[in-house]
Coordinates of C-alpha atoms and ligand atoms in Angstrom, one line a residue:
X1288 CA 91.1 -99.3 -18.4
X1289 CA 92.8 -100.4 -21.7
X1290 CA 95.6 -102.9 -21.7
X1291 CA 97.3 -105.0 -24.3
X1292 CA 98.8 -108.6 -24.2
X1293 CA 100.4 -110.4 -27.0
X1294 CA 98.2 -113.4 -26.3
X1295 CA 94.9 -113.2 -24.5
X1296 CA 93.3 -116.4 -23.4
X1297 CA 89.6 -116.4 -22.5
X1298 CA 88.9 -119.2 -20.0
X1299 CA 91.2 -120.5 -17.3
X1300 CA 90.2 -124.2 -17.5
X1301 CA 92.1 -127.2 -18.9
X1302 CA 92.5 -125.7 -22.4
X1303 CA 93.4 -122.1 -21.5
X1304 CA 95.9 -123.1 -18.8
X1305 CA 97.6 -125.5 -21.2
X1306 CA 97.9 -122.9 -24.0
X1307 CA 99.7 -120.5 -21.6
X1308 CA 101.9 -123.3 -20.2
X1309 CA 103.0 -124.6 -23.7
X1310 CA 103.7 -121.1 -25.0
X1311 CA 106.3 -120.7 -22.2
X1312 CA 107.8 -124.2 -22.8
X1313 CA 107.9 -123.2 -26.5
X1314 CA 110.1 -120.2 -25.4
X1315 CA 107.4 -117.6 -26.3
X1316 CA 108.6 -114.4 -24.7
X1317 CA 105.5 -112.1 -25.3
X1318 CA 103.0 -111.1 -22.8
X1319 CA 100.2 -113.6 -21.9
X1320 CA 97.0 -113.0 -19.9
X1321 CA 94.3 -115.5 -19.0
X1322 CA 90.8 -113.9 -18.5
X1323 CA 88.7 -116.3 -16.4
X1324 CA 85.3 -115.7 -15.0
X1325 CA 85.8 -118.1 -12.0
X1326 CA 87.6 -116.9 -9.0
X1327 CA 90.0 -119.8 -8.8
X1328 CA 93.4 -120.5 -10.5
X1329 CA 93.0 -123.1 -13.2
X1330 CA 92.1 -126.4 -11.6
X1331 CA 91.2 -129.9 -12.8
X1332 CA 87.5 -130.4 -13.5
X1333 CA 87.2 -134.2 -13.6
X1334 CA 87.6 -134.6 -9.8
X1335 CA 84.5 -132.4 -9.2
X1336 CA 82.3 -135.5 -9.7
X1337 CA 84.9 -137.8 -8.3
X1338 CA 87.6 -137.4 -5.5
X1339 CA 86.8 -133.7 -4.8
X1340 CA 83.1 -134.3 -4.3
X1341 CA 83.8 -137.4 -2.3
X1342 CA 86.0 -135.3 0.0
X1343 CA 89.1 -137.4 -0.8
X1344 CA 91.0 -134.5 -2.3
X1345 CA 91.3 -130.9 -1.1
X1346 CA 90.9 -128.1 -3.6
X1347 CA 94.6 -127.2 -3.5
X1348 CA 95.4 -130.7 -4.7
X1349 CA 93.3 -130.3 -7.8
X1350 CA 94.9 -127.1 -8.9
X1351 CA 96.5 -127.6 -12.4
X1352 CA 99.6 -125.7 -11.2
X1353 CA 100.5 -123.8 -7.9
X1354 CA 100.3 -120.1 -7.9
X1355 CA 104.0 -119.6 -8.1
X1356 CA 104.2 -121.5 -11.4
X1357 CA 102.0 -118.7 -13.1
X1358 CA 103.9 -115.9 -11.4
X1359 CA 107.4 -117.2 -12.3
X1360 CA 106.3 -117.5 -16.0
X1361 CA 104.8 -114.1 -16.0
X1362 CA 101.4 -115.3 -17.0
X1363 CA 98.9 -112.7 -15.9
X1364 CA 95.7 -114.1 -14.3
X1365 CA 92.7 -111.8 -14.7
X1366 CA 90.3 -113.9 -12.7
X1367 CA 86.7 -112.9 -11.8
X1368 CA 86.3 -111.3 -15.2
X1369 CA 83.8 -112.5 -17.9
X1370 CA 84.4 -111.5 -21.5
X1371 CA 81.2 -110.2 -22.9
X1372 CA 82.1 -109.0 -26.3
X1373 CA 84.9 -109.4 -28.9
X1374 CA 85.8 -106.9 -31.6
X1375 CA 87.9 -108.8 -34.2
X1376 CA 88.6 -105.6 -36.2
X1377 CA 90.0 -103.8 -33.2
X1378 CA 91.6 -107.0 -31.7
X1379 CA 90.0 -106.3 -28.4
X1380 CA 87.7 -108.0 -25.8
X1381 CA 85.5 -106.3 -23.3
X1382 CA 84.8 -107.7 -19.8
X1383 CA 81.8 -107.5 -17.5
X1384 CA 84.1 -105.4 -15.3
X1385 CA 84.4 -102.8 -18.1
X1386 CA 88.0 -103.7 -19.0
X1387 CA 88.9 -103.5 -22.7
X1388 CA 91.9 -105.8 -23.4
X1389 CA 93.6 -105.8 -26.7
X1390 CA 95.4 -108.7 -28.2
X1391 CA 97.7 -109.8 -31.0
X1392 CA 96.2 -113.4 -30.8
X1393 CA 93.1 -114.4 -29.0
X1394 CA 92.5 -117.9 -27.8
X1395 CA 89.0 -118.8 -26.9
X1396 CA 88.9 -121.6 -24.3
X1397 CA 85.7 -120.9 -22.5
X1398 CA 84.3 -124.4 -22.3
X1399 CA 80.5 -124.5 -21.6
X1400 CA 77.8 -124.3 -19.1
X1401 CA 75.7 -127.1 -17.9
X1402 CA 72.5 -127.6 -19.9
X1403 CA 69.5 -127.3 -17.6
X1404 CA 66.0 -128.6 -18.2
X1405 CA 63.7 -126.1 -19.9
X1406 CA 60.7 -127.2 -17.8
X1407 CA 58.8 -125.7 -15.0
X1408 CA 60.9 -125.6 -11.8
X1409 CA 64.1 -126.3 -13.9
X1410 CA 66.0 -123.6 -12.2
X1411 CA 64.7 -123.9 -8.7
X1412 CA 67.3 -123.8 -5.8
X1413 CA 68.5 -127.3 -5.2
X1414 CA 68.5 -128.1 -8.9
X1415 CA 72.2 -128.2 -9.6
X1416 CA 74.4 -128.6 -12.7
X1417 CA 78.1 -129.7 -12.3
X1418 CA 80.7 -127.7 -14.0
X1419 CA 82.6 -125.6 -11.5
X1420 CA 84.0 -125.7 -8.1
X1421 CA 81.2 -123.5 -6.9
X1422 CA 78.7 -126.1 -8.4
X1423 CA 80.4 -129.0 -6.6
X1424 CA 80.6 -127.1 -3.3
X1425 CA 76.9 -126.3 -3.6
X1426 CA 76.1 -129.9 -4.4
X1427 CA 78.2 -131.2 -1.5
X1428 CA 76.6 -128.8 0.9
X1429 CA 73.1 -129.7 -0.2
X1430 CA 73.8 -133.5 -0.1
X1431 CA 74.8 -133.5 3.5
X1432 CA 71.3 -133.2 4.8
X1433 CA 69.6 -134.6 1.7
X1434 CA 67.4 -137.7 2.3
X1435 CA 67.0 -138.5 -1.3
X1436 CA 68.9 -137.2 -4.3
X1437 CA 67.6 -137.4 -7.9
X1438 CA 70.2 -137.5 -10.6
X1439 CA 68.8 -136.6 -14.1
X1440 CA 71.0 -138.0 -17.0
X1441 CA 72.8 -141.3 -17.4
X1442 CA 75.9 -139.9 -19.0
X1443 CA 79.4 -140.1 -17.3
X1444 CA 78.8 -137.1 -15.1
X1445 CA 75.4 -138.3 -13.8
X1446 CA 76.7 -141.8 -13.3
X1447 CA 79.8 -140.6 -11.4
X1448 CA 77.6 -138.3 -9.2
X1449 CA 75.3 -141.2 -8.4
X1450 CA 78.2 -143.3 -7.5
X1451 CA 79.8 -140.8 -5.2
X1452 CA 76.4 -140.1 -3.5
X1453 CA 75.9 -143.9 -3.0
X1454 CA 79.4 -144.2 -1.5
X1455 CA 78.3 -141.4 1.0
X1456 CA 75.2 -143.6 1.9
X1457 CA 72.6 -141.4 0.2
X1458 CA 69.4 -142.7 -1.4
X1459 CA 69.8 -142.0 -5.1
X1460 CA 67.3 -142.3 -8.0
X1461 CA 68.8 -141.9 -11.5
X1462 CA 66.5 -140.9 -14.3
X1463 CA 67.5 -141.4 -17.9
X1464 CA 65.3 -140.4 -20.9
X1465 CA 66.7 -143.1 -23.3
X1466 CA 66.5 -146.8 -23.0
X1467 CA 70.0 -147.2 -21.7
X1468 CA 72.7 -145.2 -19.9
X1469 CA 75.7 -143.9 -21.8
X1470 CA 73.7 -144.3 -25.1
X1471 CA 75.5 -141.4 -26.9
X1472 CA 79.0 -142.5 -26.1
X1473 CA 79.2 -146.3 -25.7
X1474 CA 77.8 -149.5 -27.1
X1475 CA 75.0 -151.5 -25.5
X1476 CA 77.3 -154.0 -23.6
X1477 CA 78.9 -151.2 -21.7
X1478 CA 75.6 -149.6 -20.9
X1479 CA 74.1 -152.8 -19.6
X1480 CA 77.2 -153.4 -17.4
X1481 CA 77.0 -150.1 -15.8
X1482 CA 73.3 -150.2 -15.3
X1483 CA 73.8 -153.5 -13.3
X1484 CA 76.6 -152.0 -11.4
X1485 CA 74.6 -149.0 -10.3
X1486 CA 71.6 -151.2 -9.4
X1487 CA 73.9 -153.6 -7.4
X1488 CA 75.1 -150.5 -5.5
X1489 CA 71.6 -149.5 -4.6
X1490 CA 70.8 -146.8 -7.2
X1491 CA 67.2 -146.8 -8.2
X1492 CA 67.9 -146.5 -11.9
X1493 CA 65.0 -145.8 -14.3
X1494 CA 65.3 -145.8 -18.0
X1495 CA 63.1 -144.3 -20.7
X1496 CA 61.7 -141.8 -18.2
X1497 CA 60.4 -138.3 -19.3
X1498 CA 60.3 -135.5 -16.8
X1499 CA 57.5 -133.0 -16.7
X1500 CA 58.4 -130.6 -14.0
X1501 CA 60.5 -130.1 -10.9
X1502 CA 58.4 -129.4 -7.9
X1503 CA 58.9 -127.0 -5.0
X1504 CA 58.2 -123.5 -3.9
X1505 CA 61.4 -121.8 -2.7
X1506 CA 63.4 -125.1 -3.1
X1507 CA 63.1 -128.3 -4.8
X1508 CA 61.0 -131.0 -3.2
X1509 CA 60.5 -133.6 -6.0
X1510 CA 60.6 -134.4 -9.6
X1511 CA 57.3 -135.0 -11.5
X1512 CA 57.4 -137.6 -14.3
X1513 CA 55.2 -137.7 -17.3
X1514 CA 52.2 -139.7 -16.2
X1515 CA 52.1 -137.9 -12.7
X1516 CA 54.4 -139.8 -10.5
X1517 CA 56.3 -137.5 -8.2
X1518 CA 59.8 -138.7 -6.9
X1519 CA 60.6 -136.9 -3.7
X1520 CA 64.1 -135.1 -3.8
X1521 CA 65.9 -132.6 -1.7
X1522 CA 68.6 -132.2 -4.3
X1523 CA 68.5 -132.8 -8.0
X1524 CA 71.7 -133.1 -10.0
X1525 CA 71.4 -132.4 -13.7
X1526 CA 73.9 -134.0 -16.0
X1527 CA 72.5 -133.7 -19.5
X1528 CA 75.4 -132.1 -21.4
X1529 CA 76.7 -128.6 -21.9
X1530 CA 75.9 -125.4 -23.8
X1531 CA 79.2 -124.3 -25.4
X1532 CA 80.2 -120.8 -24.2
X1533 CA 80.6 -119.0 -27.6
X1534 CA 78.0 -116.2 -27.6
X1535 CA 80.5 -113.3 -27.7
X1536 CA 82.3 -114.9 -30.6
X1537 CA 79.2 -115.7 -32.6
X1538 CA 77.9 -112.2 -31.9
X1539 CA 81.1 -110.9 -33.4
X1540 CA 80.4 -112.8 -36.6
X1541 CA 82.7 -115.7 -36.0
X1542 CA 81.5 -118.9 -37.7
X1543 CA 79.9 -121.5 -35.5
X1544 CA 76.6 -122.6 -34.0
X1545 CA 76.9 -125.5 -31.5
X1546 CA 80.5 -124.4 -30.7
X1547 CA 82.8 -122.2 -32.7
X1548 CA 84.1 -123.7 -35.9
X1549 CA 87.8 -124.2 -36.1
X1550 CA 90.2 -125.6 -38.8
X1551 CA 92.9 -128.2 -38.4
X1552 CA 95.1 -125.6 -36.7
X1553 CA 92.3 -124.6 -34.3
X1554 CA 91.9 -121.3 -36.1
X1555 CA 88.4 -119.8 -36.2
X1556 CA 87.0 -118.0 -39.2
X1557 CA 88.2 -114.6 -37.8
X1558 CA 91.8 -113.6 -38.2
X1559 CA 94.1 -114.0 -35.1
X1560 CA 91.4 -115.9 -33.2
X1561 CA 91.8 -119.5 -32.2
X1562 CA 89.6 -121.7 -30.2
X1563 CA 90.2 -125.0 -28.1
X1564 CA 88.5 -127.5 -25.9
X1565 CA 84.9 -128.2 -25.3
X1566 CA 83.8 -125.2 -27.2
X1567 CA 85.6 -125.9 -30.4
X1568 CA 83.8 -127.6 -33.3
X1569 CA 86.4 -129.4 -35.4
X1570 CA 86.7 -131.9 -38.2
X1571 CA 87.9 -135.1 -36.5
X1572 CA 89.6 -138.0 -38.3
X1573 CA 88.6 -140.4 -35.7
X1574 CA 84.9 -139.6 -36.5
X1575 CA 85.5 -140.0 -40.1
X1576 CA 85.9 -136.3 -40.7
X1577 CA 82.6 -135.3 -39.1
X1578 CA 82.5 -131.9 -37.3
X1579 CA 82.3 -132.6 -33.7
X1580 CA 83.0 -131.2 -30.3
X1581 CA 84.9 -133.4 -27.9
X1582 CA 84.4 -132.8 -24.1
X1583 CA 87.6 -134.3 -22.6
X1584 CA 90.7 -133.2 -21.0
X1585 CA 92.7 -134.9 -23.8
X1586 CA 91.1 -132.8 -26.5
X1587 CA 91.4 -129.5 -24.6
X1588 CA 95.1 -130.2 -23.8
X1589 CA 96.1 -131.4 -27.2
X1590 CA 94.3 -128.6 -29.0
X1591 CA 96.0 -126.2 -26.7
X1592 CA 99.3 -127.5 -27.6
X1593 CA 98.5 -127.2 -31.4
X1594 CA 97.5 -123.5 -30.8
X1595 CA 100.6 -122.6 -28.6
X1596 CA 102.9 -124.2 -31.2
X1597 CA 101.0 -122.4 -34.1
X1598 CA 101.5 -119.1 -32.3
X1599 CA 105.2 -119.8 -32.1
X1600 CA 105.4 -120.5 -35.8
X1601 CA 105.3 -124.3 -35.7
X1602 CA 102.0 -125.3 -37.4
X1603 CA 101.0 -128.9 -36.8
X1604 CA 97.5 -130.0 -37.6
X1605 CA 95.4 -131.5 -34.7
X1606 CA 95.0 -135.2 -35.1
X1607 CA 95.2 -136.8 -31.7
X1608 CA 93.5 -140.0 -30.9
X1609 CA 90.6 -139.2 -28.5
X1610 CA 90.8 -140.7 -25.0
X1611 CA 88.7 -140.4 -21.8
X1612 CA 88.4 -141.9 -18.4
X1613 CA 85.6 -142.3 -15.8
X1614 CA 85.8 -143.6 -12.2
X1615 CA 82.7 -145.1 -10.7
X1616 CA 82.8 -147.2 -7.5
X1617 CA 85.9 -149.3 -7.8
X1618 CA 85.6 -149.3 -11.6
X1619 CA 88.2 -147.5 -13.7
X1620 CA 87.0 -147.0 -17.3
X1621 CA 89.5 -145.9 -19.9
X1622 CA 88.1 -145.2 -23.3
X1623 CA 90.0 -144.6 -26.5
X1624 CA 88.8 -143.8 -30.0
X1625 CA 85.3 -142.8 -30.9
X1626 CA 82.9 -145.7 -31.2
X1627 CA 80.1 -143.9 -33.0
X1628 CA 79.4 -145.6 -36.3
X1629 CA 80.7 -149.0 -35.3
X1630 CA 79.2 -152.1 -37.0
X1631 CA 80.7 -154.8 -34.6
X1632 CA 81.7 -155.2 -31.1
X1633 CA 83.8 -157.8 -29.4
X1634 CA 83.9 -158.5 -25.6
X1635 CA 87.4 -159.3 -24.4
X1636 CA 87.9 -160.5 -20.8
X1637 CA 85.7 -161.2 -17.9
X1638 CA 82.6 -159.0 -17.7
X1639 CA 81.3 -160.9 -14.6
X1640 CA 84.8 -160.5 -13.0
X1641 CA 84.6 -156.8 -13.7
X1642 CA 87.8 -156.6 -15.8
X1643 CA 87.1 -156.5 -19.5
X1644 CA 87.2 -154.5 -22.7
X1645 CA 84.6 -153.7 -25.3
X1646 CA 86.3 -153.4 -28.7
X1647 CA 84.5 -151.5 -31.5
X1648 CA 85.1 -152.2 -35.1
X1649 CA 84.0 -150.7 -38.4
X1650 CA 84.5 -152.6 -41.6
X1651 CA 86.8 -154.9 -39.7
X1652 CA 89.0 -152.1 -38.3
X1653 CA 89.4 -151.4 -34.7
X1654 CA 88.1 -147.9 -34.1
X1655 CA 87.7 -147.7 -30.3
X1656 CA 87.9 -149.5 -27.0
X1657 CA 86.1 -149.1 -23.6
X1658 CA 88.3 -150.8 -21.1
X1659 CA 87.0 -151.4 -17.6
X1660 CA 89.7 -152.3 -15.0
X1661 CA 91.8 -153.4 -17.9
X1662 CA 94.6 -150.9 -18.3
X1663 CA 96.8 -153.1 -20.3
X1664 CA 94.1 -153.5 -23.0
X1665 CA 93.7 -149.7 -23.0
X1666 CA 97.4 -148.9 -23.5
X1667 CA 97.8 -151.6 -26.3
X1668 CA 94.4 -150.9 -27.9
X1669 CA 95.3 -147.3 -28.3
X1670 CA 98.1 -148.3 -30.6
X1671 CA 95.6 -150.4 -32.6
X1672 CA 93.1 -147.5 -32.9
X1673 CA 96.0 -145.1 -33.8
X1674 CA 97.3 -147.5 -36.6
X1675 CA 93.7 -148.3 -37.8
X1676 CA 94.5 -152.1 -37.4
X1677 CA 92.2 -154.7 -38.9
X1678 CA 91.6 -157.8 -36.8
X1679 CA 89.0 -160.6 -36.5
X1680 CA 86.6 -161.0 -33.5
X1681 CA 88.5 -164.3 -32.5
X1682 CA 91.8 -162.5 -32.4
X1683 CA 90.6 -159.7 -30.3
X1684 CA 88.7 -161.8 -27.9
X1685 CA 91.6 -164.2 -27.3
X1686 CA 92.8 -163.0 -23.8
X1687 CA 95.8 -165.3 -24.2
X1688 CA 97.3 -163.0 -26.8
X1689 CA 98.1 -159.4 -25.9
X1690 CA 96.5 -156.8 -28.2
X1691 CA 99.9 -155.5 -29.1
X1692 CA 100.5 -158.8 -30.9
X1693 CA 98.1 -157.6 -33.6
X1694 CA 100.3 -154.6 -34.5
X1695 CA 102.5 -155.1 -37.6
X1696 CA 105.9 -156.5 -36.8
Ligands
LIG1936 C1 82.2 -132.9 -13.3 C2 83.1 -133.2 -14.5 C3 83.7 -134.3 -14.7 C4 84.5 -134.6 -15.8 N1 85.2 -135.8 -15.9 C5 86.1 -135.9 -17.0 C6 86.9 -137.1 -17.1 O1 86.8 -138.0 -16.1 N2 87.7 -137.2 -18.1 C7 87.8 -136.3 -19.0 O2 88.6 -136.4 -20.0 N3 87.1 -135.2 -19.0 C8 86.2 -135.0 -18.0 N4 85.4 -133.9 -18.0 C9 85.4 -132.9 -19.1 C10 86.7 -132.0 -19.0 O3 86.6 -131.4 -17.7 C11 86.4 -130.9 -20.0 O4 86.5 -131.5 -21.3 C12 87.6 -129.9 -19.9 O5 87.5 -129.1 -18.7 C13 87.5 -128.9 -21.1 O6 88.4 -127.9 -21.0 P1 88.1 -126.4 -21.5 O7 89.4 -125.6 -21.3 O8 87.5 -126.6 -22.9 O9 86.9 -125.9 -20.7 P2 86.8 -125.6 -19.0 O10 87.8 -126.5 -18.3 O11 85.4 -125.7 -18.7 O12 87.3 -124.1 -18.9 C14 86.6 -123.1 -19.4 C15 86.7 -121.9 -18.4 O13 86.3 -120.6 -19.1 C16 85.5 -119.9 -18.3 N5 84.6 -119.0 -19.1 C17 83.5 -119.4 -19.8 N6 83.0 -118.2 -20.5 C18 83.9 -117.3 -20.2 C19 83.9 -115.9 -20.5 N7 83.0 -115.3 -21.4 N8 84.9 -115.1 -20.0 C20 85.9 -115.6 -19.2 N9 85.9 -116.9 -18.8 C21 84.9 -117.7 -19.3 C22 84.7 -121.0 -17.5 O14 84.1 -120.5 -16.3 C23 85.9 -121.9 -17.3 O15 86.5 -121.6 -16.1 C24 84.6 -133.6 -16.9 C25 83.9 -132.4 -16.7 C26 83.1 -132.2 -15.6 C27 82.3 -130.9 -15.5

């Protein structure tokens, strides 16, 4: 079968869906297809470790759009098809179902797959990454009868999974290799706060722990630590990051390594091929121009808008302020900016009262905020980050003065 679409989007997640939707709002009249290897219409991924996992939201409620939205806009969904190769010269992709699909423009929005532990037993049944609805369903099913769950990785996904399992009354052990949780994304104050919260909620949180093997014959029974201790487990949830899904592009000679390299307009090194979202390595102004990948709904959505507009002839460079959220227990974290490279932190608000912000500065300039149950700070702090405002620790810590007062008149 050989077909052609004006725009072919690989991946029906946050980025891919947004490219298609924005193309139509930009009055793009050409044909559009989304090729996705999952069976489902595009859905929100964040609830997989939050409300969907907790059973508070049905799957239909996390669909990004209802089916009729895609039909009405003539966006063809080629679901259950995995793209296995790309031919930039022919402008064609080939799927694992033997379809060859030609394109004028190709948008690669394939996200990534959970990184698993390269240790003995690392892929035993009952060892679960969390990326798709299928993963969340498998985790839910296994957790019902589980007596003890081990979560590996103290990043956002691991912490959220631990929180939901504790709410469900499960015994949870959380293992983190480094000496604090959230070490790669947040400052020490925030790490210590979340460590205390999880311990107060009954999580057996262990830091600085190396894992030697996952034990079990036909299914996981435990996690063996360096030194020999075995922690019993009937379910192991692994949240140690993702591997960007870019192999077909790299095999086709497109530049990249840990992700596919894109320029400010989300164009790859190959003509007519764009990339967005978790798999796109880009130069980011909020990281002082470093090449990074961002794994957030904000980044996928904003890059998708850049691509759709570019395809419609309206080129605008990607320069959006990064933001992110995480829900754990009754704590709503909202983060804005990138704190990596900060040289000073200021605590604003009441940490013991569980409503505060950590403000990150570099050379006196506000570069990021982590706001816990402090939405006003988040909204106003975002403007400070965007404008690159300089402020003193005293000004930022003074809760009697709203952050917006620090913006120029
Ligand atoms: C459990 C969880 C919780 C999260 N929580 C938050 C949060 O609270 N806030 C936040 O901002 N972000 C959160 N994220 C991150 C956010 O979901 C991602 O950044 C976002 O989904 C990235 O969008 P994307 O389009 O790049 O990739 P995805 O949404 O992953 O979509 C990629 C799609 O492409 C498909 N695909 C891959 N390879 C191929 C191929 N070769 N052919 C066809 N299809 C392919 C994949 O199966 C997938 O369906 C969370 C992620 C997870 C997994």
